[in-house]
PDB file of C-alpha atoms and ligand atoms in Angstrom:
ATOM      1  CA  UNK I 299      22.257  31.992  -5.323  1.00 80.00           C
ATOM      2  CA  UNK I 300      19.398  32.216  -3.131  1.00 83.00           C
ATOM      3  CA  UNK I 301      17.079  35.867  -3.332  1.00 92.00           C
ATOM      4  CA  UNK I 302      16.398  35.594   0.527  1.00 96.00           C
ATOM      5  CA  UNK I 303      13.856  38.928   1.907  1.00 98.00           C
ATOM      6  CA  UNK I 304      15.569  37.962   5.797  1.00 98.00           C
ATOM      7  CA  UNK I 305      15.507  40.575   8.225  1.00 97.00           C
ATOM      8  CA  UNK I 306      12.871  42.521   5.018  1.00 98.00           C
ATOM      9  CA  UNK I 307       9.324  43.784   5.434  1.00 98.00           C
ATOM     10  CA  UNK I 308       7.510  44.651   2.750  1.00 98.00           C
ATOM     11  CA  UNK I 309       4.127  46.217   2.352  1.00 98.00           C
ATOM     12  CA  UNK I 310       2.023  44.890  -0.298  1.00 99.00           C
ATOM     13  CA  UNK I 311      -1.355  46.755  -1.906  1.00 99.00           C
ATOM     14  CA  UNK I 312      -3.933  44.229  -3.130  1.00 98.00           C
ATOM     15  CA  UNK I 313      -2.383  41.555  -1.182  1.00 98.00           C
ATOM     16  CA  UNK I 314      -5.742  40.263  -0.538  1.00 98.00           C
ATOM     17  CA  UNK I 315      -6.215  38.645  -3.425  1.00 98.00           C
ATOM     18  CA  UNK I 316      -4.653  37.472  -7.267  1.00 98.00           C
ATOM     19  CA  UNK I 317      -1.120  38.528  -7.832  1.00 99.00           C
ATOM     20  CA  UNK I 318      -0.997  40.746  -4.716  1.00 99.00           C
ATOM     21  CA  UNK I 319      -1.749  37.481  -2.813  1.00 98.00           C
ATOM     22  CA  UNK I 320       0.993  35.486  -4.617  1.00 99.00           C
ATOM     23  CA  UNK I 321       3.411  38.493  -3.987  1.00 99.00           C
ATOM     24  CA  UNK I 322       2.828  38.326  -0.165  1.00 99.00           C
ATOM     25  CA  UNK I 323       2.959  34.755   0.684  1.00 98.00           C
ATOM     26  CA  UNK I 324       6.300  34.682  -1.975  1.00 98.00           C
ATOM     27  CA  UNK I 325       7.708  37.170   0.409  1.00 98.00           C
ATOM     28  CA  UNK I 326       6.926  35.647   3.591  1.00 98.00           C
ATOM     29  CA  UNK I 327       8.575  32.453   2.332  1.00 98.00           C
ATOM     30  CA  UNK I 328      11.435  33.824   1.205  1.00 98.00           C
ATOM     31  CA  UNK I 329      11.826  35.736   4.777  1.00 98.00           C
ATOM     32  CA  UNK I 330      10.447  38.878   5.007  1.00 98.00           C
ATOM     33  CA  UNK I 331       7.644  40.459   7.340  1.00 98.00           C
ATOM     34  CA  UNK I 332       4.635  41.188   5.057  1.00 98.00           C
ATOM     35  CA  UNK I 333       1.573  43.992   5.740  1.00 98.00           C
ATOM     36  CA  UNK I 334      -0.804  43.041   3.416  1.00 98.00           C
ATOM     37  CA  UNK I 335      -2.957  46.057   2.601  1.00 98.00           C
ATOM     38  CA  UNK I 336      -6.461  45.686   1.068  1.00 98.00           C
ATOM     39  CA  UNK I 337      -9.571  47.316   0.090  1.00 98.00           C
ATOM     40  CA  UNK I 338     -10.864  44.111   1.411  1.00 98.00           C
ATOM     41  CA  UNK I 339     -10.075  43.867   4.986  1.00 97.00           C
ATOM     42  CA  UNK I 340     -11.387  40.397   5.109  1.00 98.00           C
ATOM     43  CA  UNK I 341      -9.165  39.311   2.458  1.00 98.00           C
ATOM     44  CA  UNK I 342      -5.849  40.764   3.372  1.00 98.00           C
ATOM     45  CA  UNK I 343      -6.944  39.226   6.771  1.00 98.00           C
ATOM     46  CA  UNK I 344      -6.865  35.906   5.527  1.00 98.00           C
ATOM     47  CA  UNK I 345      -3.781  36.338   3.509  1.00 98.00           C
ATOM     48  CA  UNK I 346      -1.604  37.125   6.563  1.00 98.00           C
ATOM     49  CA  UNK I 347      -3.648  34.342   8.428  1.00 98.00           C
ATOM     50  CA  UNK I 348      -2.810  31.592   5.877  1.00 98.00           C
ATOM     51  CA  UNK I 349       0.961  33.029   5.773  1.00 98.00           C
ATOM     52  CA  UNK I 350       1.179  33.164  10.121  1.00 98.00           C
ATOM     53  CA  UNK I 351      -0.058  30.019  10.217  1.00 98.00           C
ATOM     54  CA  UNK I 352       2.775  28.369   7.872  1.00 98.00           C
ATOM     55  CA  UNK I 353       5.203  29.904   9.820  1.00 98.00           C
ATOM     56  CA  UNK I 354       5.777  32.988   8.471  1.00 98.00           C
ATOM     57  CA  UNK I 355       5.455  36.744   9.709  1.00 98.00           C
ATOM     58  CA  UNK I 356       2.438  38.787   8.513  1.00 98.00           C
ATOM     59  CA  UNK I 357      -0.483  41.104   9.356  1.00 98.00           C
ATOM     60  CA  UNK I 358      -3.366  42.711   7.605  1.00 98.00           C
ATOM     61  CA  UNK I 359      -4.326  46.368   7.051  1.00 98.00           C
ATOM     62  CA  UNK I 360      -6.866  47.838   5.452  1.00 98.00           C
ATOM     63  CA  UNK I 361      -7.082  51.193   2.820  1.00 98.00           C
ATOM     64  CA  UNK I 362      -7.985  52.444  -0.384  1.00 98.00           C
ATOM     65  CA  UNK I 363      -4.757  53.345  -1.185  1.00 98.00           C
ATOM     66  CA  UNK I 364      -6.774  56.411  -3.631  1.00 98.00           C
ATOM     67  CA  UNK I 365      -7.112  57.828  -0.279  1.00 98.00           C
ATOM     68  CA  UNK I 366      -3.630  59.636   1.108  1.00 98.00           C
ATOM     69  CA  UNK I 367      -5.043  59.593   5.049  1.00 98.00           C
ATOM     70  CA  UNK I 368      -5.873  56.062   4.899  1.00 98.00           C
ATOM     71  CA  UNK I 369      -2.575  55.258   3.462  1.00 98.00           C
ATOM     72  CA  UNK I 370      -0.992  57.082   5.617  1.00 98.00           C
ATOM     73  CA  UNK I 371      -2.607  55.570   8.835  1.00 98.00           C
ATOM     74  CA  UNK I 372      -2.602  52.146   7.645  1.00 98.00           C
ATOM     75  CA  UNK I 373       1.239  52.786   6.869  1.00 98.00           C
ATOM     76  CA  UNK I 374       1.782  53.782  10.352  1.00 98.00           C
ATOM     77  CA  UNK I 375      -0.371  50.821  11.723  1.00 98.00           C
ATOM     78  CA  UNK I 376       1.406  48.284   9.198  1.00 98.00           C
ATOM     79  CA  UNK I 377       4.910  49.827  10.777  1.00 98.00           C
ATOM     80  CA  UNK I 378       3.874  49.645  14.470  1.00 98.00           C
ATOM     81  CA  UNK I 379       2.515  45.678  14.129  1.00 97.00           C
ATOM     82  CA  UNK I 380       5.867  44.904  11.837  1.00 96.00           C
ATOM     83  CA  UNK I 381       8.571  48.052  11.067  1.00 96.00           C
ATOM     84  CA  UNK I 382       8.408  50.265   8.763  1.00 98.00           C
ATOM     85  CA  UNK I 383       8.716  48.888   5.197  1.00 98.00           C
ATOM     86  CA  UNK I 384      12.093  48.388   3.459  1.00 98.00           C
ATOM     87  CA  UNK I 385       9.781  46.865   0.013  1.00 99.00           C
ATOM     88  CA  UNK I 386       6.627  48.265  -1.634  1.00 99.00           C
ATOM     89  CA  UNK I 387       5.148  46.905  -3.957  1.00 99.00           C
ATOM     90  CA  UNK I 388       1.714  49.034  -5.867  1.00 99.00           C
ATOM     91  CA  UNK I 389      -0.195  46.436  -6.845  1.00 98.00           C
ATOM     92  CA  UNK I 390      -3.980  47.309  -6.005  1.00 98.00           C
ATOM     93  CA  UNK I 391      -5.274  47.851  -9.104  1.00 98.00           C
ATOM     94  CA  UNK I 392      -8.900  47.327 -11.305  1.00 97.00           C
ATOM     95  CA  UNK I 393      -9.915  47.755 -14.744  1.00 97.00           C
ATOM     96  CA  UNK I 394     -13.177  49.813 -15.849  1.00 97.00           C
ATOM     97  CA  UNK I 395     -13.275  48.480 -19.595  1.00 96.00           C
ATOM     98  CA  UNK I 396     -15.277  50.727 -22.026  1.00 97.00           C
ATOM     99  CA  UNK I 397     -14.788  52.585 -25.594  1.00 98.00           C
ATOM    100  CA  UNK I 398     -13.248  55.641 -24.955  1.00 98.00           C
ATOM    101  CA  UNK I 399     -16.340  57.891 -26.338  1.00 98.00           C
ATOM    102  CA  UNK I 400     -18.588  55.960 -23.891  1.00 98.00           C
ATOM    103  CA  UNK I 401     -16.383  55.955 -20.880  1.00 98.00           C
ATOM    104  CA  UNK I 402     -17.800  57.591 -17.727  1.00 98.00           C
ATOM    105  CA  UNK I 403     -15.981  60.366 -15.566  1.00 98.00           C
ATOM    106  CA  UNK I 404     -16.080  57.786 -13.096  1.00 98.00           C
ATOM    107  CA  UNK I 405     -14.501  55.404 -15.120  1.00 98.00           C
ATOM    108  CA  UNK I 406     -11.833  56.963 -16.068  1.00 98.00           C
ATOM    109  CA  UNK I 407     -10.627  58.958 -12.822  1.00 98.00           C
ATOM    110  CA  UNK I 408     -11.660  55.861 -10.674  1.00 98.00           C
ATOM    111  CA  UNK I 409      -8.678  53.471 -12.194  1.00 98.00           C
ATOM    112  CA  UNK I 410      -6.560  56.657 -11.946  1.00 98.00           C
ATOM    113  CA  UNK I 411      -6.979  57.119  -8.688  1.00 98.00           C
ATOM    114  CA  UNK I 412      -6.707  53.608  -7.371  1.00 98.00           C
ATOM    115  CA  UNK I 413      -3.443  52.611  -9.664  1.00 98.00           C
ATOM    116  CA  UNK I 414      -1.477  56.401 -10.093  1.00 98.00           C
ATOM    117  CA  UNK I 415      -3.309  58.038  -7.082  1.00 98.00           C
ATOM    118  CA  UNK I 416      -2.333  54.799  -4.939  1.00 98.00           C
ATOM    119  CA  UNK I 417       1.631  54.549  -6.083  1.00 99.00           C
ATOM    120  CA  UNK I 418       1.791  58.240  -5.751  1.00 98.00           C
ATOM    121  CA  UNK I 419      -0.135  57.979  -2.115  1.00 98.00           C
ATOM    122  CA  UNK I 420       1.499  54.817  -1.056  1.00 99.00           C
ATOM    123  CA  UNK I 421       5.391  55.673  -1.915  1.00 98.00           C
ATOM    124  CA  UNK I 422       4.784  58.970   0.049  1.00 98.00           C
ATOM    125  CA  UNK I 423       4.371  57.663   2.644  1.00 98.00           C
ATOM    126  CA  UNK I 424       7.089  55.066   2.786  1.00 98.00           C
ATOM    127  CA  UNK I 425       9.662  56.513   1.407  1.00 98.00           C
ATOM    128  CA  UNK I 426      10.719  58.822   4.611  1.00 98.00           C
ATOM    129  CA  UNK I 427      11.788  55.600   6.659  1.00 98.00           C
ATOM    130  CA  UNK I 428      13.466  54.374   3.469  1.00 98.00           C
ATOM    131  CA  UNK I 429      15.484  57.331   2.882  1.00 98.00           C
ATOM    132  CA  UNK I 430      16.772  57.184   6.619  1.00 98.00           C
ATOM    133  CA  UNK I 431      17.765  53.392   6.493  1.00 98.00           C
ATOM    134  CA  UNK I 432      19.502  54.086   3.237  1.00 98.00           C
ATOM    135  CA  UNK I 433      17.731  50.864   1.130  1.00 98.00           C
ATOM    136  CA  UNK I 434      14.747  50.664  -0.420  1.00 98.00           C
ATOM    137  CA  UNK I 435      12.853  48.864  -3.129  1.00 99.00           C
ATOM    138  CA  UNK I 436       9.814  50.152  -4.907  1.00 99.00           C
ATOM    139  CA  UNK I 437       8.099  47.910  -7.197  1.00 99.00           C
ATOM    140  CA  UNK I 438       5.206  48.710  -9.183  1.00 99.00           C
ATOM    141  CA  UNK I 439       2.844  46.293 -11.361  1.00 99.00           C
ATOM    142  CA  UNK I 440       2.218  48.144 -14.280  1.00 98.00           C
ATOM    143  CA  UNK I 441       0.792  46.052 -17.626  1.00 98.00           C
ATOM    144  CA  UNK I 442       1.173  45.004 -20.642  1.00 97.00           C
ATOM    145  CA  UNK I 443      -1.519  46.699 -21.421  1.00 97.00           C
ATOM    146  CA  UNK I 444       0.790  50.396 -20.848  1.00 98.00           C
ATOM    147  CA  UNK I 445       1.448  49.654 -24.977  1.00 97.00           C
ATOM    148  CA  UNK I 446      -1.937  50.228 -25.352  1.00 97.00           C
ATOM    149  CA  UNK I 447      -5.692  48.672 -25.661  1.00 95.00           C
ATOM    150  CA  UNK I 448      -9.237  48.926 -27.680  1.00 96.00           C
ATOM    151  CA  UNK I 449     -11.749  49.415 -24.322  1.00 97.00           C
ATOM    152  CA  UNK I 450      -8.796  50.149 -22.030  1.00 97.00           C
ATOM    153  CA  UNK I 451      -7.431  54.114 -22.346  1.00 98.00           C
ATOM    154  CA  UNK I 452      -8.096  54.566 -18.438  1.00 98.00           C
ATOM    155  CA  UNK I 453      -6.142  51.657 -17.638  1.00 98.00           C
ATOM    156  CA  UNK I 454      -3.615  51.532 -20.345  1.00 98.00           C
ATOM    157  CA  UNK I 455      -2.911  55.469 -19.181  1.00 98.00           C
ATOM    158  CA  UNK I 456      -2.907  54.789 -15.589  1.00 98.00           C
ATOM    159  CA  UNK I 457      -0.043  51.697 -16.331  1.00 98.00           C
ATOM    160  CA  UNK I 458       1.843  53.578 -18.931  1.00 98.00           C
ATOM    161  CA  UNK I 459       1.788  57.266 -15.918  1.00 98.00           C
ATOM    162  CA  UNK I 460       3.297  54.189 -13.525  1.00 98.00           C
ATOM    163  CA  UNK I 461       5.804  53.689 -15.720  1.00 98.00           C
ATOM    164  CA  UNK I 462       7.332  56.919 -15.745  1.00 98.00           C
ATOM    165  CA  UNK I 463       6.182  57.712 -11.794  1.00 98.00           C
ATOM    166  CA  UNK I 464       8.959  54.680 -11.475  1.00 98.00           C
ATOM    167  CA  UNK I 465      11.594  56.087 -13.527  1.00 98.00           C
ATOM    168  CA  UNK I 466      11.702  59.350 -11.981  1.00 98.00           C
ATOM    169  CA  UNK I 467      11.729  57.609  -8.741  1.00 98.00           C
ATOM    170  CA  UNK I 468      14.513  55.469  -9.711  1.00 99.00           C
ATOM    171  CA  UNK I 469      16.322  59.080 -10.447  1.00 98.00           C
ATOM    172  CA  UNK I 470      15.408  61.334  -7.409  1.00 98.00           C
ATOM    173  CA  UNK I 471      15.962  58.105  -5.204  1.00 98.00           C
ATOM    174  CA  UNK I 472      19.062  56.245  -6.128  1.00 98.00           C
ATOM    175  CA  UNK I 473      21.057  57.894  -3.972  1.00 98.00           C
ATOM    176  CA  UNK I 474      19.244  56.985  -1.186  1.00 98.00           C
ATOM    177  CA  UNK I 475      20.356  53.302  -1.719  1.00 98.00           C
ATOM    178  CA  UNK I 476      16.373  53.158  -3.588  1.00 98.00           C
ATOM    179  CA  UNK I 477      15.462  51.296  -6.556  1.00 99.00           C
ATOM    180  CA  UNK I 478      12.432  51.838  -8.803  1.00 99.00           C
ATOM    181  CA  UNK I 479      10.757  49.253 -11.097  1.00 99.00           C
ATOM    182  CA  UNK I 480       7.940  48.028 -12.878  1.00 98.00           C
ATOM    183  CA  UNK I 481       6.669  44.905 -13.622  1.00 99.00           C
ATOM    184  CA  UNK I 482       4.610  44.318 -16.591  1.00 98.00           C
ATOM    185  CA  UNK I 483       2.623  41.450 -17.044  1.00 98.00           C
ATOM    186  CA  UNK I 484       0.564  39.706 -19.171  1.00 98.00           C
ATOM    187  CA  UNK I 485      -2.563  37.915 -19.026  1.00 97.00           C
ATOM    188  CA  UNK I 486      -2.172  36.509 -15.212  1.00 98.00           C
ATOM    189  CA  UNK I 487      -5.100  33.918 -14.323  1.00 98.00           C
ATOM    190  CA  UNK I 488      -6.296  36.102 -11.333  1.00 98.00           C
ATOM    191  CA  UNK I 489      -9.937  36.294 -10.372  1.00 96.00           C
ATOM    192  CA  UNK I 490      -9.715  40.167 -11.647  1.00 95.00           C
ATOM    193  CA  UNK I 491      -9.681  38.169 -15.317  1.00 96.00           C
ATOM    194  CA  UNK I 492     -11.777  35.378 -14.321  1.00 96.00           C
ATOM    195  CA  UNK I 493     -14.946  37.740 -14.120  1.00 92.00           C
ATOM    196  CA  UNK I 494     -14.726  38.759 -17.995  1.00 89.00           C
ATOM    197  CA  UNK I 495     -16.930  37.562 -20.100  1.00 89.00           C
ATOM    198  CA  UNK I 496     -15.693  34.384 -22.105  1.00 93.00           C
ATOM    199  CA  UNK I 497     -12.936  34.203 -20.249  1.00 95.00           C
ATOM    200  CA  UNK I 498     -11.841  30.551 -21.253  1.00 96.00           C
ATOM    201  CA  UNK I 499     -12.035  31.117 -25.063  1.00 96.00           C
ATOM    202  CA  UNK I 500     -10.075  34.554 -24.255  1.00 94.00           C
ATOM    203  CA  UNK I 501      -7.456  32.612 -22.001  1.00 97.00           C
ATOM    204  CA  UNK I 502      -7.384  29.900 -25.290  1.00 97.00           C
ATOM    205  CA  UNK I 503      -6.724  32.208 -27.623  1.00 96.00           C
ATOM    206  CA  UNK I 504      -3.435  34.787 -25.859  1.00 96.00           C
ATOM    207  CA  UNK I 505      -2.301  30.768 -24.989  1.00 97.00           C
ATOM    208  CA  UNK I 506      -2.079  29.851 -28.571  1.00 97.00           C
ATOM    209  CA  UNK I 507      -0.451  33.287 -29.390  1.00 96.00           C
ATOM    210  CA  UNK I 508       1.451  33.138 -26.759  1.00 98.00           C
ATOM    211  CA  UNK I 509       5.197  32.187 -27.283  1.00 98.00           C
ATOM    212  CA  UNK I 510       5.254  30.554 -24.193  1.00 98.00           C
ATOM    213  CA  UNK I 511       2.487  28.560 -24.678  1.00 98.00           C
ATOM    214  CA  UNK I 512       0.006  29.429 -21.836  1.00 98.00           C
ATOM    215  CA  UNK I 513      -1.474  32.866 -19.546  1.00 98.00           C
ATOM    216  CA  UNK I 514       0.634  33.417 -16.528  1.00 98.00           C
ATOM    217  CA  UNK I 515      -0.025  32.941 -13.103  1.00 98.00           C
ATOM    218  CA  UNK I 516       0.202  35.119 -10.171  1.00 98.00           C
ATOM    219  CA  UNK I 517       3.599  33.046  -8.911  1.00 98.00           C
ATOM    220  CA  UNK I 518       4.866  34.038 -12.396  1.00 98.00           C
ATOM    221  CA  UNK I 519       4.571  37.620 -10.795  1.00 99.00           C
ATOM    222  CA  UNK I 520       5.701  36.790  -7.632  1.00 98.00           C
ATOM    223  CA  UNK I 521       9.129  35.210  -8.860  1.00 98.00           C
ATOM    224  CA  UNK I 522      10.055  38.692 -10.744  1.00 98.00           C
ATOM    225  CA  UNK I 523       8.630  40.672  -7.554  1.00 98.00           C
ATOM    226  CA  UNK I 524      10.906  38.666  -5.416  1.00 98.00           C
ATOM    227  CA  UNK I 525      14.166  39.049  -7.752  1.00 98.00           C
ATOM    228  CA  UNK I 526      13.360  43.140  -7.439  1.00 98.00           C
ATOM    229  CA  UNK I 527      13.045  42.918  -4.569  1.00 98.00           C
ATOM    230  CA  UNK I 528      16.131  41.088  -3.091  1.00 98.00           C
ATOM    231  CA  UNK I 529      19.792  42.312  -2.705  1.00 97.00           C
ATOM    232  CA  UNK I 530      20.879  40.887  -6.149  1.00 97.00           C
ATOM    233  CA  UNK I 531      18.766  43.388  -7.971  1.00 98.00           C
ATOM    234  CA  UNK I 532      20.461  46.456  -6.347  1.00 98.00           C
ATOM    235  CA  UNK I 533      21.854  47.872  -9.702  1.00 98.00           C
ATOM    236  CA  UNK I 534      18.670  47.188 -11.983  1.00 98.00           C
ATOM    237  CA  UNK I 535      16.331  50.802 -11.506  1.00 99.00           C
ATOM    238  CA  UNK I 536      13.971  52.862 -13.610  1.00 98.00           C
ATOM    239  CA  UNK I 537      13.697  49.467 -15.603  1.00 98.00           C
ATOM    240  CA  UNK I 538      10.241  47.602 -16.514  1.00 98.00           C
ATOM    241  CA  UNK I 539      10.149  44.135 -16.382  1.00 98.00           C
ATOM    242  CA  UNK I 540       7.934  42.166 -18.426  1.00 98.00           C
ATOM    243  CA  UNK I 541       6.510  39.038 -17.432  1.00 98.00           C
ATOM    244  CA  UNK I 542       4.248  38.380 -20.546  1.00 98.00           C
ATOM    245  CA  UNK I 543       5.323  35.183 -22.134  1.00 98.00           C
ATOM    246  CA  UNK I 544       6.588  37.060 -24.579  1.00 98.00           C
ATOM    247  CA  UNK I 545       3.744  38.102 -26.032  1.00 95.00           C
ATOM    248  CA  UNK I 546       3.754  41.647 -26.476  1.00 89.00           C
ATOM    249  CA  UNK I 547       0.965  42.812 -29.013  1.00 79.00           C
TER     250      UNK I 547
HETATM  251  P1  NAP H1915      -7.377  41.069  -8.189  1.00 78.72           P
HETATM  252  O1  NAP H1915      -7.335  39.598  -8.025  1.00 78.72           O
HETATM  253  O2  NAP H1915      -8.696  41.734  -8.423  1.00 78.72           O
HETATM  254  O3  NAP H1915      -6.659  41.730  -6.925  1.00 78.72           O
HETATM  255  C1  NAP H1915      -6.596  43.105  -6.756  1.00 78.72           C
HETATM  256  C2  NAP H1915      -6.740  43.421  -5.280  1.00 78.72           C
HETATM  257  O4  NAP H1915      -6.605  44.852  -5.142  1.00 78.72           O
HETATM  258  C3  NAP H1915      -8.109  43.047  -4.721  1.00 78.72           C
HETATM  259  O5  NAP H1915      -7.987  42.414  -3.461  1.00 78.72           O
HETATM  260  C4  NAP H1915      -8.784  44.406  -4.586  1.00 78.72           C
HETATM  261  O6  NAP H1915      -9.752  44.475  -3.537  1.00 78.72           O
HETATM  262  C5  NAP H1915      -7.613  45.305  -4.261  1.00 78.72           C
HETATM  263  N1  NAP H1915      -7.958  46.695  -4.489  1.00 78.72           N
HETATM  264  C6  NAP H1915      -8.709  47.220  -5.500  1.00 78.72           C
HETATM  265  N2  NAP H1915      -8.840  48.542  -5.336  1.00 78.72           N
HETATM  266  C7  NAP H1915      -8.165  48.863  -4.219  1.00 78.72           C
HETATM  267  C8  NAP H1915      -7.952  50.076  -3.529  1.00 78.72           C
HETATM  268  N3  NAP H1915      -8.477  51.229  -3.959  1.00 78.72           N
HETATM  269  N4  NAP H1915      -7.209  50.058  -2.388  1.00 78.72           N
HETATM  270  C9  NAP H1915      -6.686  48.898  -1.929  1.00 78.72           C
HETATM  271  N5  NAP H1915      -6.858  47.713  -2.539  1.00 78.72           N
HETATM  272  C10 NAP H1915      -7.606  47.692  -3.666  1.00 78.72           C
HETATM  273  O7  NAP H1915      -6.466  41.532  -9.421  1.00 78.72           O
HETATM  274  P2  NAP H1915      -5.050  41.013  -9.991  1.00 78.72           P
HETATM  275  O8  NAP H1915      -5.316  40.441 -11.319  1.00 78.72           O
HETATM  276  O9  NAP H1915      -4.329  40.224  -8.976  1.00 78.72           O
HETATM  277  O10 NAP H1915      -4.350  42.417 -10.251  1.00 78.72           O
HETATM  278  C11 NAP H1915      -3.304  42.923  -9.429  1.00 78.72           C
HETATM  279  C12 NAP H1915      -2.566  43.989 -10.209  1.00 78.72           C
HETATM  280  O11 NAP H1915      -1.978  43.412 -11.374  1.00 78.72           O
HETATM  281  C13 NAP H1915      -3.462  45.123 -10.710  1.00 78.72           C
HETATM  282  O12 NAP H1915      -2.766  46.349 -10.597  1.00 78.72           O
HETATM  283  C14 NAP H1915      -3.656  44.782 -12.165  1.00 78.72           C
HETATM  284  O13 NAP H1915      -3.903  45.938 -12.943  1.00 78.72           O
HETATM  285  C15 NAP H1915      -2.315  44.166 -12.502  1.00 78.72           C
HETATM  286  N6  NAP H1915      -2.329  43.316 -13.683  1.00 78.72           N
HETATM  287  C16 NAP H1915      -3.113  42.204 -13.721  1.00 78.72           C
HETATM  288  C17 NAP H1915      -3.096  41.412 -14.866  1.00 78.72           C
HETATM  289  C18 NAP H1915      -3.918  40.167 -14.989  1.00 78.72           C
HETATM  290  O14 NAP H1915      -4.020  39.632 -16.120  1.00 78.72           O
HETATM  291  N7  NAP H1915      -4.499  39.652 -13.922  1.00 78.72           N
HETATM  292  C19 NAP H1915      -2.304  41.768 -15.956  1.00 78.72           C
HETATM  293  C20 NAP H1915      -1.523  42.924 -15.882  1.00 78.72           C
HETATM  294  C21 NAP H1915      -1.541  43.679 -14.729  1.00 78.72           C
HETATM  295  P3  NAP H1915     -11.321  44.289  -3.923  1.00 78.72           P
HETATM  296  O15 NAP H1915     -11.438  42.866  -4.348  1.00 78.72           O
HETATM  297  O16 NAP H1915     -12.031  44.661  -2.663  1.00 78.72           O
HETATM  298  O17 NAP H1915     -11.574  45.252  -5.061  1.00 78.72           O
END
């Protein structure tokens, strides 16, 4: 069985970097077109540069997908350069770590914005074209971290909100030939983890409790993105996936 994206293109949030990156050059090699939206227009850039120039079929757009008329022009930009997306995947995401009682405004409503905000922002404004072809796949990277963290109630909110932003997708959209998931992972070696503090002792010590003996990495991600994503997966919706290891505490 082969989970080809032919004849697919699929618009990817963060693809300029980490998991986001792994997700998008995945996709291109198993066939689809891929827009790689960024924050960073220099590193979706090179993204669909290193995927165009092994063959495959990319291009770069940039947004903060907090903000609905960037989306929404970077949407129409991605669609005119490729077509309009049949695959999103929400992955642009950051985490603004503090105890609750010291945790700025800021804080919390700027990893709101940038992982609810976006989904909300970014499956607006695909889901029209997806409707009218009758297929669609929507694919949001939540966390493991949705169960809950010390430091983390902005982001462990903001994953756990995607959760159920997915499932009533999956409902309202199924019959539109849509599915809806999430993907939760665990401790990915992305450079998003790489600027914590001690994070080699950190990545030592979820190894060692890890049943899978090690952190993931981004093509971890990328494999369960790409099973979502494909035609086998068209009776899995509203479902989280979790790609932790199975570590779950
Ligand atoms: P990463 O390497 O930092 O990549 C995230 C990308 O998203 C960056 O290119 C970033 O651009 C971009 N981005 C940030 N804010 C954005 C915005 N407002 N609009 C558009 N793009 C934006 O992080 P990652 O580890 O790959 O994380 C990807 C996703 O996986 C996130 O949603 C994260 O919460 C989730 N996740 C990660 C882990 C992990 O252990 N790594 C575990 C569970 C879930 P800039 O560099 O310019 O900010």
């Amino acid at each position: 069985m082969k989970f080809s994206l032919d004849n697919r293109t699929a618009l990817v949030t963060g693809g300029g970097s980490g998991i986001g990156r792994a997700i998008s050059r995945a996709f291109a090699a198993s066939g689809a077109a891929v827009i790689v939206l960024d924050l960073d227009s220099d590193a979706g850039t090179s993204v669909a540069q290193d995927i165009t120039g092994n063959g495959g079929v990319a291009c770069a757009v940039q947004a903060d997908v907090g903000q609905m008329a960037q989306v929404r022009a970077a949407v129409e930009l991605g669609a005119k350069k490729m077509n309009a997306p049949d695959i999103l995947v929400n992955n642009a995401g950051f985490t603004r770590d503090r105890s609750l009682t010291k945790m700025t405004d800021q804080e919390w409503s700027g990893v709101l914005s940038v992982v609810l905000d976006g989904a909300f922002n970014c499956t607006k404004a695909v889901l029209p074209a997806m409707r009218s072809k009758g297929w669609g796949r929507l694919i949001n990277i939540s966390s493991r971290a949705y169960l809950g963290n010390p430091g983390q109630a902005n982001y462990s909110a903001a994953k756990a909100g995607l959760i159920g932003l997915t499932r009533s997708n999956a409902l309202e959209f199924g019959k539109f030939g849509i599915t809806a998931n999430c993907i939760a992972p665990g401790l990915i070696d992305t450079p998003l983890v790489r600027k914590m503090e001690n994070f080699d002792q950190m990545a030592e010590r979820f190894a060692a409790n890890t049943p899978i003996r090690r952190i993931g990495q981004p093509a971890d991600i990328a494999a369960a993105a790409i099973f979502l994503a494909s035609e086998h997966a068209g009776y899995i919706t509203g479902d989280t996936l979790h790609v932790t290891g199975g570590r779950y505490g």
